[in-house]
């Protein structure tokens, strides 16, 4: 290995990429797109999902319909006076009713299910919400008929809550950060996914560019292909760090500006509320405990792991991307090889959504040890749960071993591939190239 | 003095043996031509000399050293498939490529400025290669090959894709390098360039070196068994000739290689009966003819010469 030459390659790769318009644009635009996407998701989740559907209540008991209308006057309409057939006609007709509920005495007295009959599409959210209303009203009616004391009714009206706290080694229960940390874990896994995929593709294009520009033979008359490969991978890896660092500074900068602004806005709202009780009530309502801000701190070790898994994962995947790039003549030709890269990466990403909520399942343990998925899945587990140290060590060991193996195979493909012009390689060609070395 | 020594070198790609037990020497300060049809193994041999590929068996030594990253620095190599980074500036690109050959930054900058000046290309230093014309970028390519001042220059098919003017310039540069005592090895499948420039040749066919040596000696060893005939009139008499091979035939010229040692005078007599003879000359065979007779016509039919 000639490290002086590797450094020259690295420097060129880094400087020409970092100066390119596409790098500068993606550095600026990615956080904006992510924030926009995140806000969009929040908006979707929090927005009123009830579509304005009108449900006719065909009530033969005479007592339930009023409760429904009381509960949600926009949705429910008493149609008990009409014939059942004309109710059906309304449901089938143009927009007057979307559905109707047929309620009888037996629904109160026995456990028989009531029926919601609708035309067009029902929708899970809609039927779920009607079911909730129905349960509440029938339960209240049953309680009323059972002639129980106010005390019992009060007992039923109360909704038991659950606060979770975690027991640590020091024996103290600390505030559970599960919700926050699973978010952090997912984002870290997502960042590694984006990094492996995005910068892997950058490297692949760079290899293809050297091939199509026909400069690679000139370069290999000065430097070994493996040195060229290592230089390029390291250069692109540093490019990734640069981008992450810029984003980290942007995040810190935005937080510094945004927190006081958000504080001011909240201050305004708080002063509008007259009494301390109201403030407490409002805080309780949104589940906001002012003391909870300190749980937002993250254990710095997580970032050390993030760094290690990103670097190892990147070198492994990047060498594969480079091998694919060396085997083709243009970016269009890469498609036949892309599944090798896409399947494990996308698989790890999809698994991550499960691992975030269930970090100790055997699937999660497997995915965090399996080297093709571990860079993404292990970091999420580390953030979300207490991963036993042996699992982290096994994960690293497997990753390092497969990194060497994959780099070795990729370097062989790369070495032959970069000198093959005008020919689209097949999988059997690749096998031949590996054997040739 | 032998500067490149190729000894019993074999290189196979799977079942295809690209280079089969090839040996030759390149002498210092001479122009060495590697000829043969496409696919004969020239490029593979050149890549092995450049240590881009390594031989399966056999050895290659440069200046007495086994080919290695160290010997790579002694060589300036211009591959057949050549190119540069399109989006990189000329100056930066030359600096990068020259540094990769092991030159220090300051020495590299000096050499690049010298050559850019000599090729009247100093104005292009800040331009991206993609903005240059083809001829301009070929000059830059050439500077990239020679800027680190190696002793050996290897050009794979240097004349392919060059217009006649650039061809002529390149020829002059190569001969200029030779005058400075440098060694040049180039490959081509165009025989007339070899005849004009080379001191020594090595003929490749199907992965083997079939003929090699000093060009003049190779030619004279074939004897003056070829007739250059210029005539006017009906040329169909040429078809009646037996045991000859006619190269370069046109309406009023034929290069006739006489086989079987038959008397050449008879051919002249036949020609005089049918056409008016302007010129009759007995010469050594052309390189093209030497190549065909060495390889055998039958072996060549699949290849273009």
XYZ file of C-alpha atoms in Angstrom:
742
model
C 0.000 0.000 0.000
C 1.275 3.410 -0.940
C -0.495 5.773 1.437
C 0.851 8.857 -0.296
C -0.950 7.848 -3.506
C -4.089 6.799 -1.636
C -4.107 10.254 -0.078
C -3.806 11.891 -3.526
C -6.820 9.911 -4.757
C -8.750 10.674 -1.584
C -7.985 14.386 -1.858
C -9.059 14.594 -5.478
C -12.221 12.608 -4.836
C -13.130 14.730 -1.823
C -12.338 18.140 -3.272
C -13.980 17.660 -6.662
C -17.134 16.211 -5.048
C -17.326 18.786 -2.253
C -17.064 21.609 -4.794
C -19.727 20.148 -7.055
C -23.113 21.830 -7.315
C -24.955 18.613 -6.545
C -23.170 18.239 -3.206
C -23.836 21.820 -2.161
C -27.471 21.580 -3.214
C -28.083 18.263 -1.474
C -26.435 19.569 1.697
C -28.826 22.495 1.799
C -31.940 20.841 0.427
C -31.951 17.505 2.278
C -32.755 18.964 5.734
C -35.417 21.162 4.180
C -36.996 18.184 2.446
C -36.735 16.100 5.632
C -38.328 18.818 7.743
C -41.070 19.255 5.162
C -41.627 15.517 5.048
C -41.615 15.275 8.847
C -44.121 18.108 9.190
C -46.263 16.465 6.557
C -46.238 13.204 8.511
C -47.106 15.024 11.743
C -49.881 16.818 9.920
C -51.265 13.546 8.561
C -51.165 11.867 11.955
C -52.598 14.775 13.906
C -55.143 16.025 11.414
C -58.780 15.166 11.886
C -59.163 11.842 10.114
C -62.934 11.717 10.563
C -64.356 12.407 7.206
C -67.669 14.139 7.316
C -69.873 11.136 7.067
C -73.454 11.197 8.235
C -74.809 8.240 10.112
C -78.470 7.713 10.536
C -79.443 6.237 13.906
C -82.417 3.925 13.480
C -83.269 3.424 17.094
C -86.158 1.244 18.139
C -85.330 1.569 21.847
C -86.144 5.262 21.919
C -83.339 6.103 24.354
C -80.080 5.759 22.470
C -80.486 8.115 19.527
C -80.445 11.253 21.683
C -77.191 10.227 23.284
C -75.589 9.773 19.903
C -76.688 13.194 18.757
C -75.525 14.695 22.019
C -72.124 13.075 21.527
C -71.566 14.186 17.950
C -74.352 16.280 16.459
C -72.443 16.687 13.172
C -72.324 13.005 12.513
C -75.451 11.417 13.881
C -78.987 11.980 12.709
C -82.084 10.488 14.260
C -83.999 8.552 11.600
C -86.053 6.407 13.943
C -89.294 7.976 12.636
C -88.745 6.719 9.110
C -89.399 3.300 7.669
C -86.294 1.108 7.534
C -86.669 0.840 3.759
C -86.638 4.578 3.274
C -83.559 4.794 5.517
C -81.884 2.298 3.245
C -82.929 4.371 0.264
C -81.340 7.437 1.861
C -78.110 5.556 2.400
C -78.052 4.404 -1.213
C -79.174 7.795 -2.502
C -77.140 10.874 -3.208
C -75.182 11.872 -0.129
C -78.002 12.287 2.398
C -76.802 9.438 4.593
C -73.540 7.510 4.335
C -74.503 4.786 6.771
C -77.040 3.823 9.361
C -76.968 2.105 12.714
C -79.752 -0.327 13.515
C -80.228 -0.358 17.299
C -82.610 -2.559 19.219
C -83.245 -3.504 22.837
C -81.221 -6.683 22.481
C -78.077 -4.639 21.916
C -78.454 -3.163 25.394
C -79.656 -6.235 27.150
C -77.543 -8.928 25.529
C -74.049 -8.973 24.118
C -75.214 -9.113 20.533
C -73.308 -6.796 18.176
C -75.076 -3.891 16.609
C -74.680 -3.379 12.879
C -73.381 -0.424 10.956
C -74.505 -0.583 7.357
C -72.856 1.737 4.877
C -72.699 2.404 1.176
C -69.532 3.303 -0.665
C -66.429 2.923 1.457
C -66.403 2.566 5.206
C -62.828 3.134 6.243
C -61.194 1.746 9.350
C -60.951 5.090 11.105
C -64.646 5.789 10.534
C -65.946 2.388 11.706
C -63.544 2.466 14.644
C -64.770 5.820 15.736
C -68.447 4.785 15.450
C -67.641 1.643 17.431
C -66.109 3.753 20.202
C -69.174 5.986 20.356
C -71.470 2.959 20.435
C -69.574 1.289 23.250
C -69.608 4.378 25.378
C -73.330 5.032 24.908
C -74.452 1.449 25.425
C -72.256 1.127 28.502
C -73.719 4.295 29.974
C -77.238 3.074 29.243
C -76.504 -0.284 30.847
C -75.113 1.436 33.925
C -78.150 3.649 34.106
C -80.489 0.680 33.883
C -78.521 -1.318 36.426
C -79.411 1.444 38.833
C -75.944 1.581 40.332
C -74.785 4.297 42.638
C -73.146 7.503 41.412
C -69.924 6.236 42.916
C -69.797 3.242 40.622
C -70.611 5.410 37.626
C -67.797 7.691 38.630
C -65.506 4.694 38.831
C -66.354 3.698 35.281
C -65.903 7.196 33.973
C -62.331 7.337 35.185
C -59.725 6.308 32.699
C -56.712 4.696 34.330
C -53.389 6.056 32.978
C -49.951 4.505 32.832
C -46.678 6.286 33.602
C -43.582 4.306 32.744
C -40.256 4.585 34.526
C -37.137 2.602 33.965
C -35.053 0.888 36.642
C -31.338 1.466 36.112
C -28.263 -0.234 37.567
C -28.002 2.476 40.198
C -31.343 1.257 41.453
C -33.018 4.565 40.809
C -36.035 4.802 38.691
C -35.471 7.439 36.072
C -37.897 8.987 33.694
C -38.431 6.636 30.830
C -37.242 8.080 27.558
C -38.622 5.205 25.517
C -40.717 7.329 23.211
C -38.037 9.880 22.601
C -35.229 7.330 22.293
C -37.086 5.129 19.846
C -37.469 8.241 17.723
C -33.744 8.970 18.050
C -32.940 5.330 17.249
C -35.059 5.382 14.156
C -33.557 8.637 12.932
C -29.996 7.362 13.505
C -30.798 4.161 11.611
C -32.401 6.258 8.884
C -29.312 8.482 8.658
C -27.065 5.440 8.239
C -29.468 4.072 5.619
C -29.425 7.368 3.734
C -25.649 7.571 4.127
C -24.925 4.054 2.881
C -27.309 4.408 -0.001
C -26.648 7.999 -0.999
C -22.885 8.017 -0.740
C -22.675 4.465 -2.110
C -24.435 5.738 -5.215
C -22.087 8.739 -5.364
C -19.134 6.353 -5.327
C -20.705 4.106 -7.942
C -21.243 7.049 -10.273
C -17.672 8.139 -9.686
C -16.365 4.691 -10.687
C -18.582 4.666 -13.790
C -17.400 8.173 -14.641
C -13.755 7.084 -14.565
C -14.618 4.166 -16.788
C -16.645 6.106 -19.339
C -14.079 8.922 -19.393
C -11.479 6.249 -20.106
C -9.116 7.722 -17.565
C -8.965 4.695 -15.345
C -6.281 2.928 -17.373
C -4.014 5.946 -17.124
C -4.527 5.952 -13.368
C -3.934 2.235 -12.956
C -0.603 2.655 -14.716
C 0.391 4.698 -11.642
C -1.491 3.099 -8.766
C -2.867 -0.283 -7.769
C -6.614 -0.730 -8.264
C -7.042 -1.552 -4.570
C -5.285 1.692 -3.613
C -7.501 3.596 -6.013
C -10.563 1.891 -4.516
C -9.568 2.616 -0.917
C -8.762 6.230 -1.753
C -12.099 6.749 -3.455
C -14.128 5.036 -0.717
C -12.389 7.053 2.000
C -12.843 10.283 0.070
C -16.568 9.725 -0.338
C -16.826 8.613 3.306
C -15.262 11.902 4.429
C -17.662 13.686 2.140
C -20.466 11.991 4.054
C -19.018 13.139 7.378
C -18.756 16.650 6.033
C -22.400 16.611 5.102
C -23.445 15.148 8.466
C -21.332 17.753 10.251
C -22.925 20.568 8.259
C -26.352 19.198 9.106
C -25.429 18.893 12.783
C -24.350 22.543 12.837
C -27.510 23.555 11.001
C -29.553 21.630 13.591
C -27.736 23.240 16.513
C -28.021 26.654 14.878
C -31.728 26.230 14.277
C -32.258 25.009 17.846
C -30.450 28.035 19.253
C -32.653 30.345 17.238
C -35.827 28.308 17.442
C -35.986 27.538 21.174
C -36.205 31.170 22.365
C -38.729 31.926 19.646
C -40.831 28.931 20.610
C -40.427 29.974 24.247
C -41.732 33.458 23.464
C -44.767 32.064 21.722
C -45.476 29.722 24.591
C -44.986 32.551 27.062
C -47.711 34.525 25.318
C -50.087 31.629 25.505
C -49.280 30.983 29.130
C -49.903 34.566 30.227
C -53.251 34.528 28.535
C -54.367 31.800 30.870
C -55.622 33.424 33.983
C -54.780 31.138 36.834
C -52.067 28.705 37.715
C -54.673 25.963 37.739
C -55.493 26.607 34.139
C -51.809 26.350 33.224
C -51.505 23.071 35.039
C -54.681 21.822 33.451
C -53.441 22.807 29.998
C -50.069 21.216 30.620
C -51.678 18.019 31.813
C -53.930 18.023 28.802
C -51.061 17.958 26.318
C -49.067 15.627 28.509
C -46.402 18.261 28.946
C -44.331 18.226 32.075
C -41.842 21.123 32.172
C -39.414 18.874 34.020
C -39.360 16.454 31.079
C -37.061 18.585 28.910
C -33.910 17.091 30.395
C -34.780 13.644 29.045
C -33.950 15.033 25.594
C -30.237 14.655 26.317
C -28.658 11.696 24.480
C -25.875 9.483 25.771
C -22.768 10.524 23.779
C -21.701 6.869 23.456
C -24.526 6.468 20.960
C -22.734 8.849 18.620
C -19.504 6.866 18.981
C -21.400 3.728 17.969
C -23.089 5.644 15.179
C -19.693 6.670 13.841
C -18.263 3.130 14.038
C -21.264 1.448 12.432
C -21.456 4.072 9.734
C -17.777 3.763 8.800
C -17.733 -0.049 8.785
C -21.080 -0.318 7.042
C -20.063 2.290 4.525
C -16.785 0.605 3.596
C -18.606 -2.690 3.162
C -21.455 -1.349 1.042
C -19.326 1.186 -0.791
C -16.985 -1.533 -2.024
C -20.042 -3.388 -3.346
C -21.300 -0.238 -5.052
C -17.840 0.246 -6.560
C -17.798 -3.345 -7.805
C -21.178 -2.816 -9.480
C -19.930 0.432 -10.994
C -16.838 -1.265 -12.366
C -18.862 -4.041 -13.990
C -20.986 -1.743 -16.148
C -20.475 0.879 -18.805
C -23.262 3.251 -17.887
C -25.595 3.964 -15.023
C -28.531 2.384 -16.867
C -26.715 -0.948 -16.912
C -26.509 -1.094 -13.124
C -30.095 -2.244 -12.768
C -29.442 -5.967 -12.986
C -27.008 -5.749 -10.061
C -28.941 -3.300 -7.911
C -31.032 -5.949 -6.086
C -27.837 -7.178 -4.373
C -27.618 -3.771 -2.753
C -31.266 -2.825 -2.534
C -32.618 -5.949 -0.848
C -30.487 -5.879 2.317
C -30.567 -2.092 2.608
C -34.307 -1.732 2.089
C -34.863 -4.812 4.267
C -32.898 -3.238 7.100
C -34.834 -0.015 6.702
C -38.205 -1.775 6.823
C -37.112 -3.919 9.784
C -36.131 -0.726 11.540
C -39.733 0.385 11.839
C -40.401 -2.826 13.825
C -37.174 -2.732 15.811
C -37.921 0.797 16.933
C -41.035 -0.407 18.783
C -39.872 -3.911 19.695
C -36.096 -3.734 20.122
C -35.626 -6.984 22.056
C -37.455 -9.407 19.787
C -35.437 -12.251 18.325
C -35.903 -10.750 14.848
C -34.403 -7.502 16.093
C -31.468 -9.336 17.674
C -30.835 -11.263 14.453
C -31.048 -8.177 12.250
C -28.665 -6.311 14.525
C -26.080 -9.102 14.332
C -26.409 -9.960 10.616
C -23.657 -7.893 8.981
C -25.623 -6.678 5.958
C -28.315 -5.143 8.171
C -26.456 -4.541 11.429
C -25.094 -1.061 10.625
C -28.668 0.221 10.377
C -30.475 -2.009 12.860
C -27.927 -2.172 15.680
C -27.670 1.585 16.087
C -31.443 1.764 16.454
C -31.415 -0.960 19.109
C -28.546 0.678 20.965
C -30.542 3.885 21.143
C -33.834 2.269 22.089
C -32.844 -0.478 24.501
C -29.943 -1.734 26.595
C -28.134 -4.015 24.177
C -25.899 -6.559 25.964
C -22.268 -5.729 25.291
C -21.602 -9.197 23.854
C -24.157 -8.569 21.127
C -22.470 -5.320 20.182
C -19.101 -7.077 20.079
C -20.459 -9.965 17.990
C -22.094 -7.487 15.660
C -18.813 -5.594 15.211
C -16.830 -8.779 14.691
C -19.214 -10.109 12.056
C -19.265 -6.721 10.385
C -15.478 -6.477 10.257
C -15.131 -10.030 8.937
C -17.698 -9.514 6.210
C -16.289 -6.086 5.449
C -12.949 -7.751 4.689
C -14.600 -10.541 2.711
C -16.783 -8.234 0.642
C -13.974 -5.746 0.092
C -11.752 -8.618 -1.089
C -14.324 -9.911 -3.564
C -15.282 -6.408 -4.690
C -11.657 -5.449 -5.239
C -11.238 -8.437 -7.540
C -14.301 -7.525 -9.555
C -13.200 -3.910 -9.573
C -9.684 -4.734 -10.723
C -10.897 -6.583 -13.803
C -14.062 -4.564 -14.392
C -12.462 -1.145 -14.716
C -10.479 -2.308 -17.750
C -13.457 -3.902 -19.527
C -14.845 -1.421 -21.992
C -18.003 -1.585 -24.029
C -19.238 -4.765 -22.438
C -22.048 -5.344 -19.996
C -20.951 -8.002 -17.549
C -23.239 -10.781 -16.408
C -23.201 -12.508 -13.035
C -21.185 -15.394 -14.498
C -18.636 -12.869 -15.798
C -18.286 -11.521 -12.286
C -17.691 -15.024 -10.948
C -15.011 -15.527 -13.588
C -13.328 -12.274 -12.596
C -13.311 -13.274 -8.948
C -11.705 -16.604 -9.802
C -9.166 -14.949 -12.083
C -7.633 -13.008 -9.244
C 21.362 -2.127 -23.471
C 18.137 -3.966 -22.828
C 15.638 -1.737 -21.025
C 12.478 -3.856 -21.262
C 12.851 -7.603 -21.048
C 9.809 -9.813 -21.578
C 10.552 -13.452 -20.968
C 8.273 -16.448 -21.561
C 5.248 -14.455 -20.530
C 1.829 -16.083 -20.600
C -1.470 -14.504 -19.624
C -4.850 -16.205 -19.828
C -8.354 -14.875 -19.163
C -10.417 -17.922 -18.368
C -10.032 -20.276 -21.319
C -8.751 -17.584 -23.616
C -4.948 -17.382 -23.669
C -4.349 -13.768 -24.648
C -0.551 -13.937 -24.532
C 1.176 -17.263 -25.046
C 4.841 -17.716 -24.095
C 6.039 -14.407 -25.496
C 9.654 -13.199 -25.208
C 11.254 -10.049 -26.579
C 13.729 -7.328 -25.635
C 13.478 -3.595 -26.128
C 16.798 -1.809 -26.487
C 17.410 1.555 -24.873
C 17.131 4.573 -27.150
C 15.214 2.861 -29.919
C 11.680 2.848 -31.257
C 10.079 -0.549 -30.874
C 6.921 -1.444 -32.786
C 4.481 -4.026 -31.567
C 2.315 -5.068 -34.479
C -0.439 -7.445 -35.210
C -4.149 -7.621 -35.849
C -6.750 -6.651 -33.265
C -6.997 -9.246 -30.538
C -3.469 -10.551 -31.071
C -2.422 -9.797 -27.489
C -0.655 -6.459 -27.935
C -2.698 -4.520 -25.387
C -2.462 -7.323 -22.806
C 1.321 -7.383 -23.231
C 1.506 -3.617 -22.885
C -0.650 -3.687 -19.770
C 1.669 -6.281 -18.246
C 4.713 -4.148 -19.008
C 2.890 -1.299 -17.242
C 2.159 -3.536 -14.269
C -1.581 -3.024 -14.717
C -1.874 -6.773 -15.189
C 0.547 -9.383 -13.926
C 1.689 -12.347 -16.031
C 0.469 -15.837 -15.110
C 3.929 -17.182 -15.826
C 7.167 -15.609 -17.039
C 8.836 -12.377 -15.994
C 8.961 -8.790 -17.130
C 11.854 -6.599 -16.067
C 12.214 -2.868 -16.620
C 15.746 -1.511 -16.263
C 16.669 -4.755 -14.552
C 13.830 -4.568 -12.015
C 10.825 -6.869 -11.956
C 7.737 -4.870 -12.926
C 6.265 -3.223 -9.848
C 4.905 0.137 -8.660
C 8.525 1.351 -8.785
C 8.959 0.486 -12.458
C 5.605 2.158 -13.199
C 7.263 5.514 -12.459
C 9.859 4.897 -15.186
C 7.153 4.621 -17.822
C 4.878 7.136 -19.458
C 1.863 5.256 -20.726
C -0.835 6.393 -23.118
C -3.487 3.672 -23.439
C -5.522 3.048 -26.551
C -8.708 3.992 -24.700
C -7.674 7.363 -23.433
C -9.449 10.111 -21.630
C -9.390 12.644 -18.859
C -11.755 13.826 -16.141
C -14.117 16.057 -18.085
C -15.082 18.264 -15.170
C -11.593 18.856 -13.832
C -9.435 21.822 -14.747
C -6.478 21.133 -17.030
C -3.871 22.334 -14.519
C -5.295 20.410 -11.553
C -5.716 17.293 -13.628
C -2.153 17.302 -14.922
C -0.888 17.931 -11.397
C -2.912 14.997 -10.048
C -1.765 12.563 -12.724
C 1.864 13.663 -12.489
C 1.861 13.429 -8.692
C 0.435 9.925 -8.952
C 3.568 9.062 -10.900
C 5.518 10.049 -7.815
C 6.618 13.592 -8.623
C 6.728 16.215 -5.888
C 4.225 19.051 -6.141
C 6.751 21.738 -7.019
C 8.620 19.644 -9.601
C 5.300 18.567 -11.117
C 4.095 22.168 -11.413
C 7.327 23.204 -13.101
C 7.181 20.325 -15.587
C 3.516 20.993 -16.389
C 4.149 24.682 -17.009
C 7.084 23.785 -19.263
C 5.072 21.399 -21.393
C 1.938 23.550 -21.536
C 4.146 26.356 -22.750
C 5.850 24.142 -25.323
C 2.490 22.998 -26.716
C 1.223 26.594 -26.609
C -1.503 25.508 -24.225
C -0.796 27.661 -21.163
C -4.086 29.525 -21.630
C -6.077 26.332 -21.066
C -4.766 25.698 -17.578
C -7.880 27.000 -15.852
C -10.306 25.463 -18.336
C -12.181 22.263 -17.747
C -11.224 19.462 -20.098
C -14.848 19.158 -21.241
C -14.570 22.635 -22.807
C -11.579 21.704 -24.967
C -11.694 20.497 -28.553
C -10.618 16.953 -29.321
C -7.246 18.015 -30.658
C -6.617 20.164 -27.585
C -7.490 17.418 -25.147
C -5.218 15.029 -27.029
C -2.364 17.430 -26.431
C -3.248 17.543 -22.723
C -3.365 13.755 -22.702
C 0.068 13.664 -24.200
C 1.438 16.082 -21.605
C -0.083 13.877 -18.882
C 1.861 10.956 -20.316
C 5.246 12.626 -20.533
C 5.320 15.312 -17.823
C 7.009 13.146 -15.204
C 9.953 12.753 -17.605
C 10.216 8.965 -17.726
C 12.857 7.027 -19.648
C 10.352 4.799 -21.367
C 7.278 5.812 -23.349
C 4.592 3.318 -24.211
C 1.804 4.248 -26.593
C -0.977 1.807 -27.359
C -2.351 2.540 -30.843
C -1.249 6.190 -30.590
C -2.421 7.124 -34.083
C -5.945 5.787 -33.833
C -8.451 8.601 -33.968
C -5.895 11.242 -34.948
C -6.350 13.418 -38.005
C -3.396 13.538 -40.445
C -2.033 16.781 -38.981
C -2.047 15.523 -35.402
C -0.641 12.215 -36.621
C 2.274 14.034 -38.160
C 2.840 16.090 -34.982
C 2.830 12.956 -32.860
C 5.278 11.271 -35.195
C 7.634 14.224 -34.858
C 7.314 14.209 -31.077
C 8.078 10.495 -30.897
C 11.146 10.896 -33.077
C 12.133 13.905 -30.945
C 11.924 11.765 -27.817
C 14.138 9.176 -29.436
C 16.682 11.866 -30.259
C 16.787 12.715 -26.541
C 17.817 9.117 -25.870
C 14.403 7.937 -24.654
C 12.998 4.524 -25.432
C 9.634 4.256 -27.166
C 7.413 1.233 -27.533
C 4.195 1.547 -29.454
C 1.640 -0.791 -30.852
C -0.252 -0.399 -34.076
C -1.943 -2.390 -36.754
C -0.966 0.102 -39.431
C 2.170 -1.170 -41.078
C 3.191 1.953 -42.981
C 3.781 3.859 -39.716
C 6.001 1.074 -38.473
C 8.039 1.129 -41.671
C 8.509 4.871 -41.333
C 9.420 5.008 -37.648
C 10.481 1.750 -36.035
C 13.978 0.453 -35.419
C 12.810 -2.910 -34.123
C 9.587 -4.798 -34.436
C 7.762 -7.672 -32.873
C 4.886 -9.273 -34.755
C 1.990 -10.690 -32.786
C -0.614 -13.139 -33.952
C -3.032 -15.146 -31.827
C -1.169 -14.365 -28.632
C 2.244 -15.374 -29.956
C 5.238 -13.341 -31.042
C 5.696 -14.769 -34.531
C 8.512 -12.598 -35.848
C 10.867 -10.096 -34.273
C 14.086 -8.204 -34.680
C 15.685 -5.196 -36.353
C 13.248 -3.994 -38.993
C 15.889 -3.656 -41.720
C 17.341 -7.090 -41.058
C 13.898 -8.664 -40.967
C 13.108 -7.161 -44.330
C 16.359 -8.040 -46.020
C 16.141 -11.606 -44.741
C 13.144 -12.016 -47.004
C 15.230 -11.020 -50.032
C 14.228 -8.942 -53.036
C 11.399 -11.227 -53.990
C 8.763 -8.627 -54.640
C 7.970 -6.724 -57.807
C 6.501 -3.255 -57.873
C 4.878 -2.868 -61.232
C 3.464 0.316 -62.742
C 1.603 0.001 -65.991
C -1.211 1.348 -68.160
C -3.743 -0.699 -70.075
C -5.599 -3.857 -69.246
C -4.510 -5.257 -65.901
C -6.405 -8.516 -66.155
C -3.200 -10.386 -67.024
C -2.384 -10.243 -63.305
C -5.079 -12.836 -62.728
C -3.225 -15.321 -64.943
C -0.137 -15.306 -62.735
C 0.386 -18.391 -60.646
C 2.218 -18.747 -57.362
C 2.172 -15.062 -56.589
C 0.410 -12.926 -54.051
C -0.716 -9.520 -55.170
C -0.935 -6.776 -52.575
C -1.853 -3.167 -53.085
C -3.459 -3.760 -56.457
C -4.979 -0.810 -58.287
C -5.792 0.076 -61.915
C -2.208 0.900 -62.739
C -0.137 -0.536 -59.920
C 0.522 -3.921 -58.305
C 2.854 -5.185 -55.629
C 3.573 -8.770 -56.600
C 5.144 -11.146 -54.109
C 6.756 -13.984 -56.050
C 6.529 -17.392 -54.421
C 8.295 -20.690 -55.241
C 11.395 -18.853 -56.514
C 9.969 -18.752 -60.028
C 11.897 -16.511 -62.449
C 10.696 -12.939 -62.100
C 11.639 -12.129 -65.661
C 8.685 -14.207 -66.864
C 6.258 -11.994 -65.047
C 7.729 -8.988 -66.806
C 7.406 -10.742 -70.172
C 3.746 -11.542 -69.543
C 3.110 -7.991 -68.438
C 4.735 -6.553 -71.535
C 2.472 -8.605 -73.760
C -0.662 -7.163 -72.180
C 0.095 -3.673 -71.013
C 2.477 -0.805 -71.299
C 5.052 -0.959 -68.490
C 5.995 2.339 -66.851
C 8.110 0.889 -64.069
C 9.418 -2.497 -63.023
C 11.250 -2.727 -59.712
C 12.518 -5.616 -57.602
C 12.296 -4.784 -53.905
C 12.189 -6.268 -50.436
C 8.663 -7.219 -49.410
C 6.547 -4.685 -47.555
C 5.914 -5.267 -43.887
C 2.336 -6.089 -44.697
C 3.524 -8.839 -47.033
C 6.025 -10.076 -44.456
C 3.268 -10.257 -41.923
C 0.944 -12.174 -44.214
C 3.593 -14.636 -45.266
C 4.706 -15.192 -41.654
C 1.303 -15.701 -40.213
C -0.065 -17.488 -43.271
C -3.070 -16.250 -45.124
C -5.309 -18.941 -43.738
C -4.726 -17.843 -40.174
C -5.553 -14.320 -41.063
C -8.869 -14.600 -42.781
C -10.791 -14.014 -39.577
C -8.711 -11.023 -38.651
C -8.318 -7.707 -40.336
C -4.778 -6.644 -41.087
